[in-house]
Short mmCIF file of C-alpha atoms and ligand atoms in Angstrom, two decimals:
data_model
loop_
_atom_site.label_atom_id
_atom_site.label_comp_id
_atom_site.label_asym_id
_atom_site.label_seq_id
_atom_site.Cartn_x
_atom_site.Cartn_y
_atom_site.Cartn_z
CA UNK A 3 -17.83 -15.18 23.35
CA UNK A 4 -14.39 -14.02 22.33
CA UNK A 5 -11.38 -16.19 22.95
CA UNK A 6 -7.91 -14.66 23.03
CA UNK A 7 -5.65 -15.22 20.03
CA UNK A 8 -2.92 -17.75 20.83
CA UNK A 9 0.63 -16.49 21.04
CA UNK A 10 2.56 -19.09 19.06
CA UNK A 11 -0.13 -20.55 16.85
CA UNK A 12 -2.38 -17.95 15.32
CA UNK A 13 -6.07 -18.36 14.53
CA UNK A 14 -8.58 -16.86 12.14
CA UNK A 15 -10.94 -14.09 13.19
CA UNK A 16 -14.46 -14.83 11.95
CA UNK A 17 -17.64 -13.34 13.40
CA UNK A 18 -15.68 -11.91 16.39
CA UNK A 19 -14.44 -15.40 17.36
CA UNK A 20 -10.96 -16.79 17.03
CA UNK A 21 -10.91 -20.25 15.48
CA UNK A 22 -8.53 -22.71 13.86
CA UNK A 23 -8.68 -23.20 10.11
CA UNK A 24 -11.09 -25.89 8.94
CA UNK A 25 -8.94 -29.02 8.93
CA UNK A 26 -6.59 -27.46 11.48
CA UNK A 27 -3.63 -26.88 9.11
CA UNK A 28 -0.93 -24.34 9.95
CA UNK A 29 2.20 -23.12 8.19
CA UNK A 30 5.45 -21.76 9.59
CA UNK A 31 6.11 -18.01 9.65
CA UNK A 32 9.81 -17.05 9.99
CA UNK A 33 11.85 -13.97 10.87
CA UNK A 34 13.67 -12.99 7.65
CA UNK A 35 16.57 -11.40 9.56
CA UNK A 36 17.43 -14.52 11.57
CA UNK A 37 15.69 -17.34 9.75
CA UNK A 38 14.22 -18.32 13.13
CA UNK A 39 10.58 -19.41 13.57
CA UNK A 40 8.02 -16.83 14.68
CA UNK A 41 4.64 -18.51 14.72
CA UNK A 42 2.52 -21.30 13.31
CA UNK A 43 -0.14 -19.56 11.24
CA UNK A 44 -3.61 -20.97 10.60
CA UNK A 45 -3.83 -21.97 6.95
CA UNK A 46 -7.38 -21.07 5.99
CA UNK A 47 -9.33 -22.99 3.37
CA UNK A 48 -12.03 -21.85 0.97
CA UNK A 49 -14.53 -23.11 3.54
CA UNK A 50 -13.07 -20.61 6.04
CA UNK A 51 -13.39 -17.82 3.48
CA UNK A 52 -17.04 -18.83 3.01
CA UNK A 53 -17.55 -18.60 6.78
CA UNK A 54 -15.83 -15.20 6.87
CA UNK A 55 -17.94 -13.89 3.98
CA UNK A 56 -21.13 -15.18 5.63
CA UNK A 57 -20.17 -13.37 8.85
CA UNK A 58 -19.35 -10.13 7.00
CA UNK A 59 -22.52 -10.40 4.90
CA UNK A 60 -24.70 -11.01 7.95
CA UNK A 61 -23.08 -8.07 9.75
CA UNK A 62 -23.77 -5.88 6.73
CA UNK A 63 -27.37 -7.06 6.18
CA UNK A 64 -28.40 -6.55 9.82
CA UNK A 65 -27.49 -2.91 9.30
CA UNK A 66 -26.06 -2.74 12.80
CA UNK A 67 -22.85 -1.22 11.48
CA UNK A 68 -23.98 0.33 8.20
CA UNK A 69 -26.97 2.10 9.80
CA UNK A 70 -25.26 3.00 13.04
CA UNK A 71 -25.08 6.77 13.59
CA UNK A 72 -21.94 7.87 11.77
CA UNK A 73 -20.75 9.62 14.92
CA UNK A 74 -20.87 6.32 16.84
CA UNK A 75 -19.03 4.50 14.08
CA UNK A 76 -16.47 7.29 14.13
CA UNK A 77 -15.89 6.77 17.87
CA UNK A 78 -15.11 3.07 17.37
CA UNK A 79 -12.68 3.81 14.53
CA UNK A 80 -11.11 6.50 16.71
CA UNK A 81 -10.86 4.04 19.62
CA UNK A 82 -8.93 1.73 17.29
CA UNK A 83 -6.51 4.59 16.62
CA UNK A 84 -6.03 5.08 20.37
CA UNK A 85 -5.41 1.39 21.02
CA UNK A 86 -2.92 1.22 18.15
CA UNK A 87 -1.12 4.26 19.59
CA UNK A 88 -1.00 2.65 23.05
CA UNK A 89 0.55 -0.51 21.58
CA UNK A 90 2.73 1.13 18.96
CA UNK A 91 6.00 -0.16 20.44
CA UNK A 92 4.81 -3.76 20.63
CA UNK A 93 3.24 -3.64 17.14
CA UNK A 94 6.38 -2.09 15.63
CA UNK A 95 8.55 -4.88 17.03
CA UNK A 96 6.10 -7.50 15.77
CA UNK A 97 6.30 -5.95 12.30
CA UNK A 98 10.10 -5.87 12.43
CA UNK A 99 10.29 -9.57 13.31
CA UNK A 100 7.76 -10.60 10.69
CA UNK A 101 8.90 -8.35 7.84
CA UNK A 102 12.58 -7.58 8.48
CA UNK A 103 12.24 -3.78 8.27
CA UNK A 104 14.28 -1.55 10.61
CA UNK A 105 12.63 -0.67 13.91
CA UNK A 106 12.95 3.05 13.16
CA UNK A 107 10.98 2.53 9.94
CA UNK A 108 8.34 0.42 11.70
CA UNK A 109 7.87 3.05 14.42
CA UNK A 110 7.35 5.71 11.75
CA UNK A 111 4.74 3.49 10.11
CA UNK A 112 2.88 3.03 13.38
CA UNK A 113 2.56 6.81 13.67
CA UNK A 114 1.17 6.91 10.13
CA UNK A 115 -1.27 4.08 10.94
CA UNK A 116 -2.64 6.00 13.93
CA UNK A 117 -2.96 9.11 11.72
CA UNK A 118 -4.82 7.04 9.11
CA UNK A 119 -7.40 5.71 11.61
CA UNK A 120 -7.83 9.19 13.10
CA UNK A 121 -8.31 10.72 9.65
CA UNK A 122 -11.02 8.25 8.68
CA UNK A 123 -12.69 8.45 12.09
CA UNK A 124 -13.16 12.14 11.24
CA UNK A 125 -14.28 11.33 7.70
CA UNK A 126 -17.06 8.98 8.89
CA UNK A 127 -19.33 11.93 9.76
CA UNK A 128 -18.56 13.84 6.57
CA UNK A 129 -19.39 11.39 3.79
CA UNK A 130 -21.96 13.86 2.51
CA UNK A 131 -24.31 13.52 -0.39
CA UNK A 132 -25.48 16.51 -2.42
CA UNK A 133 -28.65 18.51 -2.68
CA UNK A 134 -29.16 18.76 -6.42
CA UNK A 135 -30.67 21.55 -8.51
CA UNK A 136 -34.31 20.58 -9.15
CA UNK A 137 -34.33 18.50 -12.35
CA UNK A 138 -37.95 19.64 -13.03
CA UNK A 139 -40.26 22.17 -11.37
CA UNK A 140 -41.85 20.64 -8.28
CA UNK A 141 -39.00 18.25 -7.61
CA UNK A 142 -36.50 17.92 -4.79
CA UNK A 143 -33.49 15.73 -5.49
CA UNK A 144 -30.60 14.70 -3.31
CA UNK A 145 -27.97 11.99 -3.13
CA UNK A 146 -26.87 9.89 -0.19
CA UNK A 147 -23.67 7.89 0.14
CA UNK A 148 -24.48 4.41 1.33
CA UNK A 149 -21.91 1.86 2.43
CA UNK A 150 -20.88 -0.30 -0.50
CA UNK A 151 -21.21 -3.67 1.23
CA UNK A 152 -18.72 -6.43 1.98
CA UNK A 153 -15.12 -5.56 1.10
CA UNK A 154 -12.41 -8.13 0.36
CA UNK A 155 -9.11 -6.48 1.35
CA UNK A 156 -5.95 -8.17 0.06
CA UNK A 157 -2.68 -6.85 1.40
CA UNK A 158 0.99 -7.54 0.52
CA UNK A 159 4.01 -8.11 2.74
CA UNK A 160 6.02 -4.90 2.34
CA UNK A 161 3.93 -2.68 4.69
CA UNK A 162 1.68 -5.28 6.30
CA UNK A 163 -0.21 -3.22 8.89
CA UNK A 164 0.07 0.12 7.11
CA UNK A 165 -1.51 -1.13 3.89
CA UNK A 166 -4.18 -3.05 5.82
CA UNK A 167 -5.02 0.22 7.61
CA UNK A 168 -5.33 2.12 4.32
CA UNK A 169 -8.21 -0.26 3.47
CA UNK A 170 -9.73 -1.16 6.84
CA UNK A 171 -10.00 2.40 8.21
CA UNK A 172 -11.96 3.97 5.30
CA UNK A 173 -14.05 0.83 4.78
CA UNK A 174 -15.12 0.87 8.44
CA UNK A 175 -15.71 4.61 8.40
CA UNK A 176 -17.99 4.25 5.37
CA UNK A 177 -20.01 1.50 7.08
CA UNK A 178 -18.71 -1.49 5.11
CA UNK A 179 -17.87 -4.91 6.54
CA UNK A 180 -14.59 -6.61 5.69
CA UNK A 181 -12.81 -9.87 4.96
CA UNK A 182 -9.09 -9.06 5.28
CA UNK A 183 -6.37 -11.34 3.94
CA UNK A 184 -2.82 -10.38 4.87
CA UNK A 185 0.15 -11.77 2.90
CA UNK A 186 1.12 -15.26 4.09
CA UNK A 187 4.65 -14.19 5.04
CA UNK A 188 3.57 -11.23 7.22
CA UNK A 189 0.20 -11.95 8.89
CA UNK A 190 0.95 -11.09 12.52
CA UNK A 191 0.14 -7.38 12.77
CA UNK A 192 -3.12 -7.82 10.84
CA UNK A 193 -4.17 -10.38 13.44
CA UNK A 194 -3.15 -7.96 16.20
CA UNK A 195 -5.39 -5.37 14.51
CA UNK A 196 -8.24 -7.90 14.77
CA UNK A 197 -7.69 -8.10 18.51
CA UNK A 198 -7.72 -4.30 18.74
CA UNK A 199 -10.94 -4.12 16.70
CA UNK A 200 -12.68 -6.43 19.19
CA UNK A 201 -11.45 -4.39 22.13
CA UNK A 202 -12.63 -1.20 20.44
CA UNK A 203 -16.15 -2.64 20.30
CA UNK A 204 -16.56 -3.47 16.62
CA UNK A 205 -19.85 -5.38 16.27
CA UNK A 206 -19.82 -9.07 15.39
CA UNK A 207 -18.65 -9.92 11.88
CA UNK A 208 -17.63 -6.41 10.82
CA UNK A 209 -13.91 -7.29 10.49
CA UNK A 210 -12.93 -10.87 9.64
CA UNK A 211 -9.36 -11.99 9.03
CA UNK A 212 -8.26 -15.09 7.13
CA UNK A 213 -4.63 -16.11 6.70
CA UNK A 214 -3.19 -18.28 3.96
CA UNK A 215 -2.19 -18.39 0.32
CA UNK A 216 -3.10 -15.63 -2.13
CA UNK A 217 -3.29 -17.83 -5.19
CA UNK A 218 -6.00 -19.90 -3.49
CA UNK A 219 -7.76 -17.82 -0.80
CA UNK A 220 -7.10 -14.47 -2.49
CA UNK A 221 -8.47 -15.77 -5.75
CA UNK A 222 -11.59 -17.11 -3.98
CA UNK A 223 -12.13 -13.78 -2.22
CA UNK A 224 -11.95 -12.04 -5.60
CA UNK A 225 -14.40 -14.50 -7.20
CA UNK A 226 -16.72 -14.81 -4.22
CA UNK A 227 -20.34 -13.90 -5.01
CA UNK A 228 -20.85 -12.65 -1.43
CA UNK A 229 -18.26 -9.86 -1.76
CA UNK A 230 -19.06 -6.47 -3.31
CA UNK A 231 -15.66 -4.82 -3.61
CA UNK A 232 -12.00 -5.77 -3.77
CA UNK A 233 -9.34 -3.45 -2.39
CA UNK A 234 -6.02 -4.90 -3.55
CA UNK A 235 -2.39 -3.88 -3.17
CA UNK A 236 0.29 -5.96 -4.87
CA UNK A 237 2.02 -6.51 -8.16
CA UNK A 238 0.67 -5.31 -11.47
CA UNK A 239 0.63 -8.90 -12.79
CA UNK A 240 -1.59 -10.11 -9.92
CA UNK A 241 -3.66 -6.91 -10.12
CA UNK A 242 -4.58 -7.75 -13.72
CA UNK A 243 -5.70 -11.23 -12.63
CA UNK A 244 -7.72 -9.67 -9.81
CA UNK A 245 -9.44 -7.21 -12.17
CA UNK A 246 -10.27 -9.99 -14.66
CA UNK A 247 -11.65 -12.33 -11.99
CA UNK A 248 -13.63 -9.56 -10.28
CA UNK A 249 -15.30 -8.69 -13.58
CA UNK A 250 -17.33 -11.92 -13.51
CA UNK A 251 -19.41 -10.57 -10.61
CA UNK A 252 -18.89 -6.87 -11.51
CA UNK A 253 -17.26 -6.17 -8.18
CA UNK A 254 -15.96 -2.69 -7.57
CA UNK A 255 -12.18 -2.83 -7.56
CA UNK A 256 -9.39 -0.56 -6.41
CA UNK A 257 -5.87 -1.56 -7.35
CA UNK A 258 -2.68 -0.14 -5.87
CA UNK A 259 0.01 -1.80 -7.95
CA UNK A 260 3.65 -1.58 -8.92
CA UNK A 261 5.85 1.30 -9.93
CA UNK A 262 9.17 2.38 -11.39
CA UNK A 263 9.04 5.88 -10.03
CA UNK A 264 11.58 8.55 -10.99
CA UNK A 265 13.54 11.07 -8.95
CA UNK A 266 14.41 13.85 -11.41
CA UNK A 267 17.39 16.00 -10.41
CA UNK A 268 17.86 19.24 -12.37
CA UNK A 269 21.08 21.24 -12.50
CA UNK A 270 19.44 23.99 -10.41
CA UNK A 271 18.63 21.62 -7.51
CA UNK A 272 20.03 21.90 -3.98
CA UNK A 273 22.44 19.02 -4.52
CA UNK A 274 22.82 18.03 -0.87
CA UNK A 275 19.06 17.85 -0.30
CA UNK A 276 18.56 15.98 -3.58
CA UNK A 277 21.23 13.40 -2.71
CA UNK A 278 19.71 12.82 0.74
CA UNK A 279 16.18 12.61 -0.68
CA UNK A 280 17.15 10.32 -3.54
CA UNK A 281 18.93 7.94 -1.13
CA UNK A 282 15.85 7.77 1.08
CA UNK A 283 13.60 7.44 -1.95
CA UNK A 284 15.18 4.18 -3.02
CA UNK A 285 16.72 2.63 0.10
CA UNK A 286 13.82 3.24 2.50
CA UNK A 287 12.30 -0.17 3.43
CA UNK A 288 15.19 -1.75 1.44
CA UNK A 289 13.47 -0.59 -1.76
CA UNK A 290 10.52 -2.93 -1.13
CA UNK A 291 8.15 -0.06 -1.70
CA UNK A 292 5.65 0.41 -4.51
CA UNK A 293 6.56 4.11 -4.71
CA UNK A 294 10.34 3.54 -4.45
CA UNK A 295 12.20 6.09 -6.56
CA UNK A 296 14.05 3.34 -8.41
CA UNK A 297 14.92 5.49 -11.44
CA UNK A 298 17.23 8.38 -10.75
CA UNK A 299 17.27 10.82 -13.69
CA UNK A 300 20.14 13.31 -13.35
CA UNK A 301 20.97 16.36 -15.50
CA UNK A 302 24.26 15.97 -17.38
CA UNK A 303 25.55 19.31 -16.03
CA UNK A 304 25.67 18.02 -12.43
CA UNK A 305 25.86 14.32 -13.17
CA UNK A 306 29.40 13.55 -11.97
CA UNK A 307 29.11 15.71 -8.86
CA UNK A 308 25.70 14.30 -7.93
CA UNK A 309 26.56 10.66 -8.58
CA UNK A 310 29.85 11.01 -6.68
CA UNK A 311 28.05 12.36 -3.62
CA UNK A 312 25.26 9.79 -3.95
CA UNK A 313 27.79 6.94 -4.00
CA UNK A 314 29.80 8.35 -1.13
CA UNK A 315 26.77 8.84 1.11
CA UNK A 316 25.21 5.49 0.17
CA UNK A 317 28.29 3.76 1.63
CA UNK A 318 27.47 5.37 4.98
CA UNK A 319 23.93 3.94 5.20
CA UNK A 320 23.70 1.45 8.04
CA UNK A 321 22.56 -1.99 6.92
CA UNK A 322 22.11 -4.43 9.76
CA UNK A 323 20.03 -5.89 12.53
CA UNK A 324 16.45 -4.61 12.04
CA UNK A 325 15.97 -4.44 15.81
CA UNK A 326 18.87 -1.99 16.21
CA UNK A 327 17.46 1.57 16.32
CA UNK A 328 20.44 2.80 14.26
CA UNK A 329 19.73 0.46 11.32
CA UNK A 330 18.54 2.13 8.13
CA UNK A 331 18.40 -0.84 5.74
CA UNK A 332 16.99 -4.06 7.14
CA UNK A 333 16.26 -7.49 5.72
CA UNK A 334 14.63 -8.54 2.47
CA UNK A 335 11.31 -10.05 3.49
CA UNK A 336 11.29 -13.29 1.51
CA UNK A 337 13.80 -15.67 -0.15
CA UNK A 338 11.89 -15.34 -3.47
CA UNK A 339 12.47 -11.60 -3.30
CA UNK A 340 16.22 -12.10 -2.73
CA UNK A 341 16.29 -14.25 -5.87
CA UNK A 342 14.44 -11.61 -7.85
CA UNK A 343 16.94 -8.93 -6.76
CA UNK A 344 19.87 -11.22 -7.60
CA UNK A 345 18.38 -11.95 -11.02
CA UNK A 346 18.01 -8.23 -11.82
CA UNK A 347 21.54 -7.38 -10.64
CA UNK A 348 22.95 -10.11 -12.88
CA UNK A 349 20.74 -8.93 -15.71
CA UNK A 350 21.99 -5.36 -15.23
CA UNK A 351 25.60 -6.48 -15.65
CA UNK A 352 24.78 -8.66 -18.65
CA UNK A 353 22.85 -5.95 -20.47
CA UNK A 354 25.79 -3.56 -20.08
CA UNK A 355 24.73 -1.30 -17.19
CA UNK A 356 27.69 -0.13 -15.09
CA UNK A 357 27.53 -1.22 -11.44
CA UNK A 358 28.53 1.70 -9.22
CA UNK A 359 28.19 -0.08 -5.88
CA UNK A 360 26.49 -3.06 -4.27
CA UNK A 361 24.99 -5.74 -6.48
CA UNK A 362 25.63 -8.55 -4.01
CA UNK A 363 24.01 -9.95 -0.87
CA UNK A 364 25.29 -8.80 2.52
CA UNK A 365 26.50 -11.46 4.95
CA UNK A 366 26.06 -10.49 8.58
CA UNK A 367 27.11 -12.14 11.83
CA UNK A 368 25.76 -12.04 15.38
CA UNK A 369 22.86 -14.42 14.84
CA UNK A 370 21.97 -12.95 11.43
CA UNK A 371 24.01 -15.47 9.40
CA UNK A 372 20.84 -16.98 7.92
CA UNK A 373 19.21 -13.59 7.34
CA UNK A 374 18.21 -12.17 3.97
CA UNK A 375 20.19 -8.97 3.37
CA UNK A 376 21.12 -7.19 0.14
CA UNK A 377 23.61 -4.33 -0.14
CA UNK A 378 22.44 -0.95 -1.38
CA UNK A 379 23.02 -1.10 -5.13
CA UNK A 380 23.29 1.43 -7.97
CA UNK A 381 23.77 1.00 -11.71
CA UNK A 382 24.43 3.62 -14.36
CA UNK A 383 21.93 2.51 -16.97
CA UNK A 384 20.42 3.38 -20.29
CA UNK A 385 16.67 4.02 -20.43
CA UNK A 386 16.32 0.90 -22.57
CA UNK A 387 17.87 -1.43 -19.99
CA UNK A 388 15.37 -3.73 -18.32
CA UNK A 389 16.73 -2.82 -14.88
CA UNK A 390 15.73 0.78 -15.66
CA UNK A 391 12.23 -0.22 -16.80
CA UNK A 392 10.98 -3.12 -14.67
CA UNK A 393 10.02 -3.14 -11.00
CA UNK A 394 12.74 -4.87 -8.95
CA UNK A 395 11.34 -4.20 -5.48
CA UNK A 396 14.68 -4.16 -3.72
CA UNK A 397 17.51 -1.73 -2.86
CA UNK A 398 18.56 -1.25 -6.48
CA UNK A 399 18.53 2.09 -8.30
CA UNK A 400 19.17 2.77 -11.99
CA UNK A 401 20.77 6.15 -12.71
CA UNK A 402 20.11 7.69 -16.12
CA UNK A 403 21.53 10.93 -17.55
CA UNK A 404 19.41 13.59 -19.31
CA UNK A 405 20.26 16.82 -21.14
CA UNK A 406 17.23 19.09 -20.74
CA UNK A 407 13.75 19.45 -19.25
CA UNK A 408 11.96 18.01 -22.25
CA UNK A 409 14.12 14.91 -22.22
CA UNK A 410 13.66 14.49 -18.45
CA UNK A 411 9.87 14.57 -18.84
CA UNK A 412 9.98 12.17 -21.79
CA UNK A 413 12.21 9.71 -19.91
CA UNK A 414 10.08 9.91 -16.76
CA UNK A 415 6.89 9.22 -18.73
CA UNK A 416 8.42 6.47 -20.88
CA UNK A 417 7.26 3.78 -18.49
CA UNK A 418 4.26 1.49 -18.13
CA UNK A 419 3.85 2.61 -14.52
CA UNK A 420 2.78 5.99 -13.13
CA UNK A 421 2.69 5.86 -9.35
CA UNK A 422 4.97 8.57 -7.94
CA UNK A 423 7.75 10.98 -8.88
CA UNK A 424 10.01 13.51 -7.19
CA UNK A 425 11.34 16.67 -8.83
CA UNK A 426 14.46 18.36 -7.46
CA UNK A 427 14.93 21.97 -8.60
CA UNK A 428 14.90 25.47 -7.09
CA UNK A 429 13.13 26.93 -10.11
CA UNK A 430 9.49 27.39 -9.13
CA UNK A 431 8.28 27.62 -12.71
CA UNK A 432 10.12 24.46 -13.68
CA UNK A 433 8.97 22.31 -10.76
CA UNK A 434 5.33 23.18 -11.41
CA UNK A 435 5.69 22.77 -15.19
CA UNK A 436 7.29 19.38 -14.76
CA UNK A 437 4.78 18.31 -12.08
CA UNK A 438 1.95 19.04 -14.51
CA UNK A 439 3.64 17.09 -17.32
CA UNK A 440 4.31 13.89 -15.40
CA UNK A 441 1.87 11.00 -15.86
CA UNK A 442 2.02 10.07 -12.22
CA UNK A 443 -0.46 9.79 -9.33
CA UNK A 444 1.79 11.73 -6.93
CA UNK A 445 4.49 14.31 -7.60
CA UNK A 446 6.68 15.42 -4.69
CA UNK A 447 8.77 18.56 -5.09
CA UNK A 448 12.05 18.87 -3.20
CA UNK A 449 11.04 16.28 -0.60
CA UNK A 450 11.17 12.52 -0.31
CA UNK A 451 7.96 12.51 1.79
CA UNK A 452 4.78 12.30 -0.22
CA UNK A 453 2.41 9.92 1.57
CA UNK A 454 0.04 11.36 4.19
CA UNK A 455 -3.56 10.72 5.28
CA UNK A 456 -5.71 13.20 3.41
CA UNK A 457 -3.45 13.22 0.34
CA UNK A 458 -4.85 10.79 -2.28
CA UNK A 459 -2.38 8.05 -3.20
CA UNK A 460 -2.64 5.82 -6.25
CA UNK A 461 -1.53 5.25 -9.78
CA UNK A 462 -1.82 6.43 -13.33
CA UNK A 463 -1.36 3.83 -16.08
CA UNK A 464 -0.48 0.31 -14.95
CA UNK A 465 0.14 1.39 -11.37
CA UNK A 466 -3.56 0.79 -10.80
CA UNK A 467 -6.78 2.69 -10.28
CA UNK A 468 -8.67 4.23 -7.42
CA UNK A 469 -7.06 6.27 -4.66
CA UNK A 470 -6.23 5.42 -1.06
CA UNK A 471 -5.63 7.78 1.87
CA UNK A 472 -7.71 10.63 0.48
CA UNK A 473 -11.12 11.86 1.50
CA UNK A 474 -12.27 10.78 -1.97
CA UNK A 475 -11.42 7.21 -0.86
CA UNK A 476 -14.65 7.29 1.18
CA UNK A 477 -16.51 7.39 -2.12
CA UNK A 478 -14.79 4.19 -3.21
CA UNK A 479 -16.35 2.43 -0.21
CA UNK A 480 -19.80 3.94 -0.86
CA UNK A 481 -22.52 3.79 -3.47
CA UNK A 482 -24.33 6.95 -4.51
CA UNK A 483 -28.09 6.75 -4.23
CA UNK A 484 -30.24 9.44 -5.87
CA UNK A 485 -33.52 10.23 -4.15
CA UNK A 486 -36.19 12.22 -6.01
CA UNK A 487 -39.31 13.62 -4.35
CA UNK A 488 -42.23 15.27 -6.06
CA UNK A 489 -43.59 18.10 -3.94
CA UNK A 490 -46.06 19.62 -6.39
CA UNK A 491 -49.78 19.89 -5.81
CA UNK A 492 -51.07 18.44 -9.08
CA UNK A 493 -50.27 14.68 -9.48
CA UNK A 494 -47.62 13.70 -12.00
CA UNK A 495 -49.73 12.07 -14.71
CA UNK A 496 -47.89 11.99 -18.04
CA UNK A 497 -50.46 9.53 -19.58
CA UNK A 498 -53.34 11.74 -18.61
CA UNK A 499 -54.78 8.58 -17.10
P1 LIG B 503 1.53 -10.38 -5.39
O1 LIG B 503 0.89 -9.32 -6.19
O2 LIG B 503 1.62 -11.72 -6.00
O3 LIG B 503 0.74 -10.55 -4.00
C1 LIG B 503 0.09 -9.52 -3.25
C2 LIG B 503 -1.00 -10.16 -2.40
O4 LIG B 503 -1.98 -10.76 -3.25
C3 LIG B 503 -0.53 -11.29 -1.48
O5 LIG B 503 -1.31 -11.33 -0.31
C4 LIG B 503 -0.79 -12.50 -2.33
O6 LIG B 503 -0.79 -13.69 -1.60
C5 LIG B 503 -2.12 -12.15 -2.95
N1 LIG B 503 -2.43 -12.86 -4.19
C6 LIG B 503 -1.61 -13.59 -4.99
N2 LIG B 503 -2.29 -14.10 -6.02
C7 LIG B 503 -3.56 -13.69 -5.88
C8 LIG B 503 -4.76 -13.89 -6.66
N3 LIG B 503 -4.77 -14.63 -7.77
N4 LIG B 503 -5.88 -13.32 -6.24
C9 LIG B 503 -5.90 -12.57 -5.13
N5 LIG B 503 -4.82 -12.36 -4.35
C10 LIG B 503 -3.65 -12.90 -4.73
O7 LIG B 503 2.90 -9.89 -4.92
P2 LIG B 503 4.06 -10.79 -4.29
O8 LIG B 503 3.86 -10.73 -2.84
O9 LIG B 503 4.17 -12.13 -4.90
O10 LIG B 503 5.31 -9.95 -4.78
C11 LIG B 503 5.74 -10.05 -6.13
C12 LIG B 503 6.09 -8.70 -6.68
O11 LIG B 503 4.98 -7.84 -6.59
C13 LIG B 503 7.17 -7.97 -5.93
O12 LIG B 503 8.42 -8.33 -6.35
C14 LIG B 503 6.86 -6.56 -6.28
O13 LIG B 503 7.42 -6.23 -7.51
C15 LIG B 503 5.38 -6.52 -6.41
N6 LIG B 503 4.70 -5.99 -5.23
C16 LIG B 503 4.23 -4.73 -5.27
C17 LIG B 503 3.62 -4.21 -4.16
C18 LIG B 503 3.12 -2.82 -4.12
O14 LIG B 503 3.02 -2.25 -3.03
N7 LIG B 503 2.77 -2.25 -5.23
C19 LIG B 503 3.46 -4.95 -2.93
C20 LIG B 503 3.97 -6.29 -2.99
C21 LIG B 503 4.55 -6.77 -4.12
P3 LIG B 503 0.48 -14.72 -1.81
O15 LIG B 503 1.62 -14.04 -1.15
O16 LIG B 503 0.05 -15.98 -1.16
O17 LIG B 503 0.72 -14.89 -3.26
#
C-alpha cells in the first residue's frame, strides 16, 4: 500500500512506501530567500539506508525491473517525463522556495528535466551490445549490456531535481535500481519525484529516497556492501573521499565535481554577444554552478572596451525576490555558502585583486530582510590569485588579461579543474584550434548554452570522471557481458581427451 507523502513533514520513500525515519527524527528545511520554515524533513539513519538498500537489492534481484522488456521500462520512464511536464509549474516553485533560485531559472530547468527523462526513455531500447568478429573459426560471439545493479545517487543542492534526473533517468532506463540521497538543504523536489515515480508505475523498491546528512548517510551509501555503483555530484574534496571509500568494495563510480571554467574572449569576437554570454556564464544560478564561467580571460586589445561593457551591463541584472519572474539573480542557497563567498571576496582584496563591482552582500526589503543575497561581483585578477584559481561557487568572476592565443590556451589550462569552457571569436580556424587545445570536458563556441540531453557532460582532470547526459552514460549504468557460442561440428577438445 502506498501512503501519500505529508505536506509539512516529509517522509522517506523505501520499497514504494512512505515512512518516518527510524527514531522519528526530523530537521528544519528553510527558504533561503526569506529565512522562513518550509518543511520538517525526515532525518534518516544508517538503519534507514540499510532498509532502502535491501528494498533496492530485492527489486534488482527479482529481475522484475532489470528483465522487464526494455520497451515497457521505456514507457514508465516516459510516463515520468509526462507527469513532470504536467507539474512543471508546481515543481519549479517548490525548487525556488527550497533553493532560492529565480523562478525563470527553475522553469528552464524543469524543461530540461523533462527532456532528460524523454531522452533516456528513448535510450532504454537502444542499449545495444555488439556482434563480434568470430575470435576463432566455428565461434559466434556477442556482447550484451546488462543493468549494473543497485545505484547510490548522491546529489547536491545547486540543481536539486535536475542533477537527480541526470542520474535517475539513465539508471532506470538501463534497468538499475536506486537509492537516492538529495542534499539536506534541498530535498523537496527529489521527494516529489518519488511521488511521480509511484504514479508512473515504477515497481516496488526500484527508486528509494533517503533524506539526511551527507557526512553520515552519504558516507554509508558509498561504503555499503549492497550497492554496486555510486553516481555523485558535489565538490572535488568530497568526490575524492567518495572515490577512496568506494574503492573498498570496488564500486563503479562516476564523479561530477567542481570547476573553475574559463570564458575566453578574443579580439575578433562579437563583443556584444560575448558580454551577454559571459554575464550569463557566471551569474546564472548566482554562480552556484559547477560549470560557471568564473574565469573571464580577455584579450588585451579589447580589454578596456569589453570590461567597461561587462561592468555596465552587470549593473542592470535584476537581483531580487526569486519568485518574481523578472528576477535574474536569486538567493544564495545556504549560510555556509554566503560565508565562503564573503571569505573569497575579502581574500581577493587582500591578495591585491582590483574589485570592479560588488563584493558585498545585498540587503533586500519586502519580507526578504533575512534572505541570503550576494551582489554580482567582479575582480580584475592575476592568474596566480587564489580567487582566480579556486572554486568559489557564487556570483564572483575573476577577469584576467591575455596577449595572444597561446597565452589564452596556457592560462585556460593552468588549472586543476577541466569541466567546461567557452570561446568567443569569429575566426573559425581559431575557435576549433582552441577547442581542441583545451583540457576540458565541454567547449562551447560563441554561446553560453552547452548542456543538453544527448551531449555528454563531465570533467577532465579534477572535475571528475564519467559522463552524464550522453548516450554513453547508459554504459556507465550497465555491465558488458561477452557470450561465446561454439557452433562447429567437431567437439572442442584441446586435451585430445
Ligand atoms: P559536498 O561535496 O560536500 O556535498 C555534495 C553532496 O554530497 C551533498 O548531498 C552532501 O551532503 C553529500 N556528502 C557530503 N559528504 C559526503 C560523504 N563523505 N560521502 C557521501 N556524500 C557526502 O558539497 P557542499 O554541498 O558541502 O558544497 C561545498 C562546495 O562544493 C561548494 O562550495 C562548491 O564549491 C562545491 N559544489 C560543487 C557542486 C558541483 O555541481 N560540482 C555541487 C555542490 C557543491 P551534506 O550536504 O550533508 O554534506
